[in-house]
Each structure stands twice: as structure tokens, then as C-alpha cells.
Coordinates of N, CA, C and O in Angstrom, one line a residue:
X1 N 0.4 -1.0 -0.3 CA -0.3 -0.2 -0.8 C 0.7 1.4 0.3 O 2.0 1.0 0.9
X2 N -0.1 2.6 -0.9 CA 1.3 4.4 -1.1 C 1.0 4.3 -0.6 O -0.3 4.9 -0.7
X3 N 1.5 5.8 0.3 CA 0.8 6.0 0.9 C 1.3 7.6 0.5 O 2.1 7.6 -0.5
X4 N 0.8 8.9 1.3 CA 1.1 9.9 -0.1 C 1.6 10.8 1.0 O 2.4 10.8 1.4
X5 N 2.8 11.7 -0.7 CA 4.2 11.9 0.0 C 3.1 13.5 -0.2 O 2.4 13.7 -0.7
X6 N 3.8 14.7 1.3 CA 3.1 15.5 1.0 C 4.4 16.1 -0.3 O 5.3 15.9 -0.5
X7 N 4.2 17.8 -0.2 CA 4.5 18.9 -0.1 C 6.3 18.7 0.8 O 7.1 20.0 -0.5
X8 N 6.2 19.2 1.6 CA 7.4 18.2 2.2 C 9.0 17.8 1.2 O 9.8 18.2 1.5
X9 N 8.5 17.4 0.6 CA 8.9 16.4 -0.4 C 10.2 17.5 -0.6 O 11.3 16.9 -1.2
X10 N 9.6 18.6 -1.2 CA 10.4 19.6 -2.9 C 11.5 19.9 -1.3 O 12.6 19.6 -2.2
X11 N 11.5 20.2 -0.3 CA 12.4 20.7 0.3 C 13.2 19.6 0.7 O 14.5 20.0 0.7
X12 N 13.1 18.5 1.3 CA 14.2 17.4 1.7 C 14.7 16.9 0.7 O 15.9 16.9 0.8
X13 N 14.1 16.9 -1.3 CA 14.9 16.5 -2.1 C 16.4 17.9 -2.5 O 16.8 16.8 -2.5
X14 N 15.9 18.1 -1.7 CA 16.3 19.6 -2.2 C 17.2 19.2 -0.8 O 19.1 20.2 -1.2
X15 N 17.6 19.2 0.2 CA 18.4 19.7 0.9 C 19.4 17.7 0.6 O 20.7 17.6 0.8
X16 N 18.5 16.6 0.3 CA 19.0 15.3 0.1 C 20.1 15.9 -1.5 O 22.0 15.9 -1.2
X17 N 20.3 16.6 -2.3 CA 20.9 17.4 -3.6 C 22.0 17.8 -3.5 O 22.9 18.0 -3.8
X18 N 22.2 18.2 -1.7 CA 23.3 18.7 -1.2 C 24.3 18.2 -0.9 O 25.4 18.3 -0.5
X19 N 23.8 17.2 0.1 CA 24.7 17.0 1.0 C 24.8 14.6 0.2 O 26.0 14.1 0.9
X20 N 24.7 14.6 -1.2 CA 24.5 13.2 -1.3 C 25.3 13.4 -2.2 O 26.1 14.2 -2.9
X21 N 26.9 12.5 -1.8 CA 28.2 11.7 -2.9 C 28.0 11.3 -3.9 O 26.3 11.5 -3.9
X22 N 29.0 12.3 -4.6 CA 28.7 11.4 -6.8 C 29.5 10.2 -6.0 O 31.0 9.8 -6.7
X23 N 28.9 9.0 -6.7 CA 29.4 8.1 -6.1 C 29.1 7.2 -7.6 O 27.9 6.5 -8.1
X24 N 30.7 6.0 -8.2 CA 29.9 5.8 -9.7 C 29.2 4.0 -8.9 O 29.9 3.8 -8.0
X25 N 28.7 3.9 -9.4 CA 27.3 2.1 -8.4 C 28.4 0.9 -9.8 O 27.1 1.5 -10.7
X26 N 28.5 -0.1 -10.0 CA 27.6 -1.0 -10.6 C 27.1 -1.5 -11.0 O 26.9 -1.1 -9.8
X27 N 26.9 -1.2 -12.4 CA 25.4 -2.2 -12.4 C 24.9 -3.7 -12.1 O 26.1 -4.7 -11.8
X28 N 24.4 -4.1 -11.7 CA 24.5 -5.4 -11.7 C 24.3 -6.1 -12.2 O 23.7 -5.5 -14.3
X29 N 24.8 -7.5 -13.3 CA 24.5 -8.2 -14.3 C 23.5 -8.7 -14.9 O 23.8 -8.3 -16.2
X30 N 22.5 -8.9 -14.3 CA 21.1 -9.0 -14.7 C 20.1 -7.8 -14.8 O 19.0 -7.8 -15.6
X31 N 20.2 -6.7 -14.5 CA 20.3 -4.9 -14.4 C 20.0 -4.3 -15.5 O 18.5 -3.8 -16.1
X32 N 21.1 -4.7 -16.8 CA 20.0 -4.8 -18.5 C 18.9 -4.8 -18.6 O 18.3 -3.6 -19.5
X33 N 18.7 -6.3 -18.4 CA 17.0 -7.2 -19.3 C 15.7 -6.1 -18.0 O 15.0 -5.2 -18.4
X34 N 16.1 -5.5 -16.6 CA 15.0 -5.7 -15.9 C 15.1 -3.7 -16.3 O 13.5 -3.4 -16.6
X35 N 16.2 -3.2 -17.2 CA 16.5 -1.6 -16.4 C 14.8 -1.6 -18.6 O 14.2 -0.5 -18.7
X36 N 15.5 -2.1 -19.3 CA 14.6 -1.9 -20.1 C 13.3 -2.3 -20.6 O 12.4 -1.7 -20.9
X37 N 12.7 -3.1 -19.3 CA 11.6 -3.5 -19.2 C 11.1 -1.9 -18.6 O 10.0 -1.4 -18.7
X38 N 12.0 -2.1 -17.3 CA 11.1 0.0 -16.9 C 10.8 1.0 -18.4 O 10.3 1.6 -18.0
X39 N 12.5 0.8 -18.7 CA 12.1 2.3 -20.1 C 10.8 1.5 -20.9 O 10.7 2.8 -21.2
X40 N 10.7 0.5 -20.9 CA 9.5 0.6 -22.4 C 7.9 0.5 -21.4 O 7.2 1.0 -21.9
X41 N 8.0 0.1 -20.4 CA 7.3 0.6 -19.5 C 6.4 2.8 -18.7 O 5.4 3.2 -18.8
X42 N 7.6 3.2 -18.9 CA 7.5 4.7 -18.6 C 7.5 5.9 -20.1 O 8.6 6.4 -20.1
X43 N 8.1 4.1 -21.5 CA 8.6 5.4 -22.5 C 7.3 6.6 -22.4 O 7.3 8.4 -23.3
X44 N 6.0 6.2 -21.4 CA 4.7 6.8 -21.8 C 5.2 8.1 -22.1 O 3.8 9.4 -22.0
X45 N 5.5 8.2 -20.7 CA 6.0 9.3 -19.2 C 6.9 10.2 -20.2 O 7.5 11.9 -19.3
X46 N 7.6 9.9 -21.6 CA 7.7 11.7 -21.8 C 7.0 12.8 -21.8 O 8.0 13.8 -21.4
X47 N 5.9 12.0 -21.8 CA 4.9 13.3 -21.6 C 4.7 13.6 -20.8 O 3.3 12.7 -20.1
X48 N 5.3 15.2 -19.7 CA 5.0 15.3 -18.2 C 3.2 15.6 -18.4 O 2.8 14.9 -17.2
X49 N 2.0 15.8 -19.0 CA 1.0 15.7 -18.6 C 0.5 14.2 -18.9 O -0.5 14.5 -17.6
X50 N 0.5 13.4 -19.5 CA 1.1 11.9 -18.8 C 1.4 11.5 -18.0 O 0.0 10.9 -17.3
X51 N 2.1 12.0 -17.2 CA 2.4 11.6 -16.4 C 1.1 12.6 -15.0 O 1.3 11.2 -13.7
X52 N 0.8 13.2 -15.6 CA -0.1 14.7 -14.4 C -1.1 13.6 -14.1 O -1.4 13.3 -13.5
X53 N -2.0 12.6 -15.6 CA -2.6 12.6 -16.1 C -2.8 10.5 -15.0 O -4.0 10.3 -14.4
X54 N -1.5 9.6 -14.8 CA -1.7 9.4 -14.4 C -1.1 9.7 -12.0 O -0.9 8.7 -11.6
X55 N -1.6 10.5 -12.3 CA -1.9 10.7 -10.5 C 0.1 10.9 -10.2 O 0.1 11.5 -8.5
X56 N 1.1 11.9 -11.5 CA 2.0 12.3 -10.6 C 2.0 13.3 -11.0 O 1.5 13.6 -11.1
X57 N 2.5 13.9 -8.9 CA 2.3 15.5 -9.0 C 3.8 16.1 -8.9 O 4.6 15.5 -7.9
X58 N 4.0 17.3 -8.7 CA 5.6 17.9 -9.1 C 5.4 18.2 -7.5 O 4.5 19.0 -7.1
X59 N 6.6 17.4 -7.1 CA 6.4 18.5 -5.8 C 7.6 19.7 -5.4 O 7.4 20.0 -4.7
X60 N 8.4 20.4 -6.2 CA 8.8 21.3 -5.9 C 9.6 21.5 -7.2 O 9.4 21.9 -8.9
X61 N 10.7 22.9 -7.4 CA 11.3 23.4 -8.7 C 12.7 22.3 -8.6 O 12.3 21.4 -8.0
X62 N 13.3 22.7 -9.6 CA 14.8 21.5 -10.1 C 15.2 21.5 -8.3 O 15.8 23.0 -8.9
X63 N 16.5 20.2 -9.5 CA 17.1 20.2 -7.4 C 18.1 20.2 -8.9 O 18.2 19.0 -9.4
X64 N 19.1 20.7 -8.0 CA 20.7 20.9 -8.8 C 20.7 19.6 -9.0 O 21.2 18.5 -7.9
X65 N 21.4 18.6 -10.5 CA 21.9 17.7 -10.7 C 20.6 16.4 -9.9 O 21.6 15.5 -10.1
X66 N 20.2 16.7 -10.5 CA 19.0 15.9 -10.2 C 17.3 16.3 -11.1 O 17.6 15.7 -12.4
X67 N 16.9 17.3 -10.9 CA 15.7 17.6 -11.8 C 14.5 18.0 -11.6 O 14.1 18.1 -9.6
X68 N 13.7 18.0 -11.4 CA 11.4 17.8 -11.4 C 11.3 16.5 -11.3 O 11.8 15.6 -11.8
X69 N 11.3 16.5 -9.1 CA 10.2 15.7 -9.2 C 8.7 15.7 -9.7 O 8.7 15.9 -8.7
X70 N 8.3 14.1 -9.7 CA 6.8 13.7 -9.9 C 7.1 13.0 -9.4 O 7.0 11.9 -9.9
X71 N 5.9 12.7 -8.5 CA 5.9 11.9 -6.7 C 4.1 12.0 -6.5 O 2.8 11.7 -6.8
X72 N 4.1 10.4 -7.4 CA 2.6 9.2 -6.7 C 3.1 8.7 -5.8 O 1.9 8.2 -6.0
X73 N 3.6 8.7 -4.9 CA 3.8 7.9 -3.2 C 4.9 7.6 -3.0 O 6.0 7.6 -3.6
X74 N 4.8 6.9 -1.8 CA 5.9 5.8 -1.6 C 6.0 5.0 -0.6 O 4.6 4.5 -0.3
X75 N 6.3 3.0 -1.6 CA 6.0 2.0 -1.2 C 6.5 1.8 0.4 O 7.1 2.6 0.8
X76 N 4.9 1.6 1.3 CA 5.4 0.0 2.6 C 7.1 -0.1 2.5 O 7.7 0.8 3.8
X77 N 7.2 -0.3 1.6 CA 8.4 -1.8 2.0 C 8.4 -2.4 1.1 O 8.4 -2.4 -0.8
X78 N 10.5 -3.3 0.7 CA 10.0 -3.8 -0.2 C 9.2 -4.8 -1.0 O 9.1 -4.9 -2.3
X79 N 7.6 -5.2 -0.1 CA 6.4 -6.1 -1.0 C 6.1 -5.6 -2.1 O 5.0 -5.4 -2.9
X80 N 5.5 -3.5 -1.9 CA 5.1 -3.0 -2.5 C 5.6 -2.6 -4.2 O 5.8 -1.7 -3.9
X81 N 7.3 -2.8 -3.8 CA 7.4 -2.0 -5.4 C 7.3 -2.7 -6.3 O 7.5 -3.8 -6.0
X82 N 7.6 -1.8 -7.5 CA 7.0 -2.7 -8.3 C 8.3 -1.4 -9.9 O 8.0 -0.7 -9.6
X83 N 9.2 -2.3 -10.2 CA 10.0 -1.7 -10.7 C 9.9 -1.6 -12.0 O 9.6 -0.2 -12.2
X84 N 8.4 -1.3 -12.2 CA 8.2 -1.1 -14.1 C 7.0 0.3 -13.4 O 6.0 0.8 -14.4
X85 N 6.7 0.1 -11.9 CA 5.8 1.3 -11.5 C 6.8 2.7 -10.5 O 6.6 2.3 -9.5
X86 N 6.8 3.1 -10.8 CA 8.5 4.1 -10.5 C 8.0 4.6 -9.1 O 6.7 5.5 -9.6
X87 N 7.6 4.3 -8.6 CA 7.4 6.2 -7.4 C 7.2 7.8 -7.9 O 6.2 8.5 -7.4
X88 N 8.6 8.4 -8.3 CA 9.2 8.9 -9.1 C 9.6 9.4 -10.7 O 10.1 8.3 -10.4
X89 N 8.7 9.9 -10.8 CA 9.1 10.3 -11.9 C 10.6 11.8 -12.1 O 9.5 12.3 -11.5
X90 N 11.0 11.3 -12.9 CA 12.1 13.0 -12.6 C 13.0 13.1 -13.7 O 12.8 12.5 -14.5
X91 N 12.9 14.7 -14.3 CA 12.2 15.5 -15.6 C 14.5 16.5 -16.1 O 13.7 17.0 -13.7
X92 N 14.3 16.6 -16.4 CA 15.8 17.7 -16.5 C 14.2 18.8 -17.6 O 14.1 17.9 -18.9
X93 N 15.5 20.1 -17.1 CA 14.5 21.3 -18.1 C 15.5 21.1 -19.3 O 16.2 20.7 -18.9
X94 N 14.7 21.8 -21.1 CA 15.2 21.5 -22.1 C 15.4 23.5 -22.5 O 14.5 23.6 -22.2
X95 N 16.2 23.4 -23.3 CA 16.3 24.8 -23.4 C 14.9 26.1 -23.7 O 14.8 26.8 -23.7
X96 N 14.2 25.0 -23.7 CA 12.7 25.4 -24.9 C 12.2 26.4 -23.4 O 10.6 25.7 -24.1
X97 N 12.1 25.4 -22.6 CA 12.1 25.5 -21.3 C 10.3 24.5 -21.0 O 9.7 23.3 -19.7
X98 N 10.7 22.8 -22.0 CA 9.5 22.1 -21.8 C 11.1 21.2 -21.1 O 11.5 21.3 -20.5
X99 N 9.5 20.0 -20.5 CA 11.1 19.1 -19.6 C 10.9 17.7 -20.8 O 10.2 18.0 -21.1
X100 N 12.3 16.8 -20.0 CA 12.5 16.0 -20.4 C 12.8 14.6 -19.3 O 12.9 15.5 -18.2
X101 N 12.1 13.1 -19.1 CA 11.8 12.8 -18.8 C 13.0 12.0 -18.8 O 14.5 11.7 -19.8
X102 N 14.4 12.3 -17.8 CA 15.5 11.2 -17.2 C 16.1 10.2 -16.6 O 16.8 9.9 -16.8
X103 N 14.4 10.6 -16.1 CA 15.1 8.8 -14.7 C 13.7 8.1 -13.9 O 13.5 9.8 -13.7
X104 N 13.7 7.8 -13.9 CA 12.6 6.7 -12.7 C 13.5 7.2 -11.2 O 15.4 7.2 -10.7
X105 N 12.9 6.4 -10.0 CA 13.8 7.2 -8.9 C 12.5 6.1 -8.2 O 11.1 6.2 -8.0
X106 N 12.5 5.3 -7.6 CA 12.9 4.6 -6.4 C 11.6 4.6 -4.9 O 13.3 5.5 -4.1
X107 N 11.7 4.6 -4.1 CA 11.4 5.1 -2.4 C 10.1 4.7 -1.6 O 9.5 3.8 -2.5
X108 N 10.6 4.2 -0.5 CA 10.0 3.1 0.2 C 10.4 3.1 1.6 O 11.2 4.6 2.0
X109 N 9.4 3.4 2.6 CA 9.9 3.8 4.1 C 10.4 2.9 4.7 O 10.8 3.4 5.2
X110 N 11.0 1.5 3.8 CA 12.2 0.8 4.9 C 13.0 0.5 3.7 O 12.8 0.5 2.7
X111 N 14.2 -0.2 4.3 CA 14.4 -0.9 3.7 C 14.9 -1.3 2.9 O 13.7 -2.2 2.5
X112 N 14.8 -0.7 1.6 CA 14.4 -2.1 -0.1 C 15.6 -2.1 -0.5 O 17.0 -1.6 -1.2
X113 N 15.7 -3.4 -1.8 CA 16.8 -3.2 -3.1 C 16.5 -2.6 -4.1 O 15.0 -4.3 -4.6
X114 N 16.5 -3.5 -5.2 CA 15.9 -3.4 -6.4 C 17.0 -2.8 -7.6 O 18.5 -2.6 -7.2
X115 N 17.6 -3.7 -8.3 CA 18.0 -4.4 -10.2 C 19.7 -5.2 -9.2 O 20.9 -4.4 -10.0
X116 N 19.3 -5.3 -7.7 CA 21.4 -5.3 -7.0 C 22.1 -4.4 -6.7 O 22.9 -4.9 -6.2
X117 N 20.4 -3.2 -5.6 CA 20.9 -2.2 -5.7 C 19.2 -2.4 -5.4 O 19.3 -1.7 -4.6
X118 N 21.2 -1.8 -3.4 CA 20.1 -1.0 -2.0 C 20.1 0.0 -2.2 O 20.3 0.7 -2.8
X119 N 19.0 1.2 -1.7 CA 18.2 2.1 -1.2 C 19.2 2.4 -0.5 O 19.5 2.2 0.3
X120 N 19.0 3.8 -1.1 CA 20.0 4.4 -0.1 C 18.6 5.3 1.2 O 17.6 6.3 1.2
X121 N 19.4 5.4 2.2 CA 18.6 5.1 3.3 C 18.3 7.2 3.1 O 19.5 8.0 3.1
X122 N 17.8 7.3 4.1 CA 17.4 8.4 4.6 C 18.8 9.2 5.8 O 18.8 8.8 6.1
X123 N 18.8 10.8 4.9 CA 20.4 11.1 5.4 C 19.8 12.9 5.3 O 20.4 13.5 4.5
X124 N 18.9 12.9 5.6 CA 18.8 14.7 6.1 C 17.9 15.7 5.1 O 18.0 16.3 5.0
X125 N 17.1 14.3 4.3 CA 16.5 15.1 3.2 C 14.7 14.2 3.4 O 14.6 14.0 4.2
X126 N 14.0 13.8 2.7 CA 12.7 12.7 2.7 C 13.5 11.6 3.6 O 15.0 11.1 3.7
X127 N 11.8 11.8 4.4 CA 12.1 10.4 5.2 C 11.6 9.5 5.4 O 11.3 8.1 5.6
X128 N 12.5 9.0 3.6 CA 12.4 7.6 3.4 C 13.6 7.1 2.3 O 15.4 7.8 2.4
X129 N 13.6 5.9 1.6 CA 14.8 4.6 1.4 C 14.8 5.2 -0.4 O 13.7 5.4 -0.8
X130 N 15.5 5.9 -0.7 CA 14.8 6.3 -2.4 C 17.2 5.3 -3.1 O 17.0 5.6 -2.2
X131 N 16.3 4.9 -4.7 CA 17.2 4.8 -5.5 C 16.5 5.7 -7.2 O 15.4 4.6 -7.5
X132 N 17.6 6.0 -7.3 CA 17.6 6.5 -8.8 C 18.3 5.6 -9.9 O 18.9 4.8 -9.6
X133 N 17.6 6.1 -11.1 CA 17.2 4.9 -12.3 C 17.5 5.3 -13.2 O 16.6 6.3 -14.2
X134 N 18.8 6.3 -14.2 CA 19.2 7.4 -14.7 C 18.9 6.6 -16.2 O 19.8 6.3 -16.1
X135 N 17.8 6.0 -15.9 CA 17.7 5.3 -18.0 C 17.8 6.1 -19.3 O 17.0 6.1 -19.8
X136 N 17.9 7.2 -18.5 CA 16.3 8.5 -20.1 C 17.9 9.8 -20.7 O 17.9 9.9 -21.1
X137 N 19.2 9.4 -19.4 CA 19.9 9.6 -19.5 C 20.7 9.8 -19.2 O 21.1 9.4 -18.1
X138 N 22.6 9.3 -20.4 CA 23.1 9.0 -19.3 C 23.9 9.4 -17.8 O 23.6 10.8 -17.8
X139 N 24.4 9.2 -17.3 CA 25.4 9.3 -16.0 C 27.0 8.6 -16.0 O 26.4 7.0 -15.4
X140 N 27.4 9.6 -16.0 CA 29.0 8.9 -15.9 C 29.3 9.1 -14.8 O 30.4 7.8 -14.2
X141 N 28.6 9.7 -13.4 CA 28.7 7.8 -12.4 C 27.8 6.8 -11.7 O 27.5 5.8 -11.0
X142 N 27.1 6.3 -13.2 CA 26.0 5.5 -12.5 C 25.6 5.3 -13.5 O 24.3 6.1 -12.4
X143 N 24.5 4.9 -13.1 CA 23.5 4.4 -13.7 C 22.4 4.8 -12.3 O 21.2 5.0 -12.4
X144 N 22.7 4.5 -11.4 CA 21.7 4.5 -10.2 C 22.2 4.8 -9.6 O 22.4 5.1 -7.7
X145 N 23.5 6.4 -9.3 CA 23.8 7.0 -8.5 C 23.2 8.0 -7.9 O 22.1 8.7 -9.2
X146 N 22.7 8.3 -7.3 CA 21.8 9.6 -6.4 C 21.8 10.9 -7.4 O 20.6 11.5 -7.3
X147 N 22.8 11.3 -8.1 CA 22.8 12.8 -8.8 C 23.5 12.5 -9.8 O 24.7 11.0 -10.4
X148 N 23.4 13.3 -11.0 CA 23.8 13.5 -12.4 C 24.3 14.5 -12.6 O 23.5 15.3 -13.1
X149 N 25.6 14.6 -13.5 CA 26.4 15.7 -13.4 C 26.1 16.1 -14.8 O 25.9 17.8 -15.0
X150 N 25.3 14.9 -15.3 CA 24.8 15.4 -16.8 C 22.7 15.9 -16.7 O 22.5 16.4 -17.1
X151 N 22.8 17.1 -16.0 CA 21.1 17.2 -15.1 C 21.6 18.6 -14.6 O 22.0 18.8 -14.1
X152 N 21.3 19.6 -15.8 CA 21.4 21.3 -14.6 C 20.3 21.5 -15.5 O 19.2 21.5 -16.0
X153 N 19.6 22.4 -14.7 CA 18.5 22.9 -14.4 C 18.2 24.9 -14.4 O 17.2 25.2 -14.5
X154 N 19.6 25.0 -15.9 CA 19.2 26.2 -16.1 C 18.8 26.4 -17.8 O 19.1 24.9 -18.1

């Protein structure tokens, strides 16, 4: 069962962006096929209006090296996570002002793992565990790194 996320998440995500270290994370051997499945399931969300229609809500401004977070909820725990239905969609601004889907993000109130990677624990930001998957924009720090130097809010 998913719990509703409040607007406070926006502030918390900004705090995380300032505190999270940029680290490369190796990809699990079987993660490639799983991530391809996530890409197929989320291709529809390149249209941000479709994401909004499906219940994703913008939680605040652009977070440096992440983007805009559209949140649908937070999973109660591991059993409630569905890799092809991410809790959060992350968009980067384009020069023309439109938004480009760059990542999906998973969120759980309890410690969890997907694609062979443990979620980042809460640390001064959201009170939940998170895992980014940069499946729509390359990240030199790794697919599962919390931040992406290739994403700018400018």
C-alpha cells in the first residue's frame, strides 16, 4: 500500500541534492534486461501531461543535478515495490522550457533493494529510502548514482 507524499518532499529532495555524494555504482549483471523493461513501461511518461494524468504530482522546483520530481507515492516496503511502476519520475528542463524525462526513482519507507542495489537511506532529506535509475539520460557516475552531473537546472 502506498502512502501519500506531502509537499515537504520538495524541500527534502533539495537537502539530499546538497548532501549526497557523487559515486559511481556498478550495474548488476542482470540489471540491463530489467532496466530495458522499465524503459518500455515508462516511455509514455516522456509526455509529462501523461504522468500528471496518471497521478504524478510536481513536488517543487528543480533540484541541482537531479531535476524536477513528480511523485506518485512512497512504497511501504520491499513487497510493495514494482520496478515498472516507479514512485517518482525525474525530469530535466530543456532550453525551450519543456521537460525531458531523465530518470525514474523508487521510494520506500523501509530499507529496500532493486536491480541488485540497496536504496540510499534517509540522510537529512526525505524520511524514506530512495534509488535513482538514470535510464533516459546517461550518467558518468553510474545508472544508480543519486545525482547526475549531466542534469542542469539552467
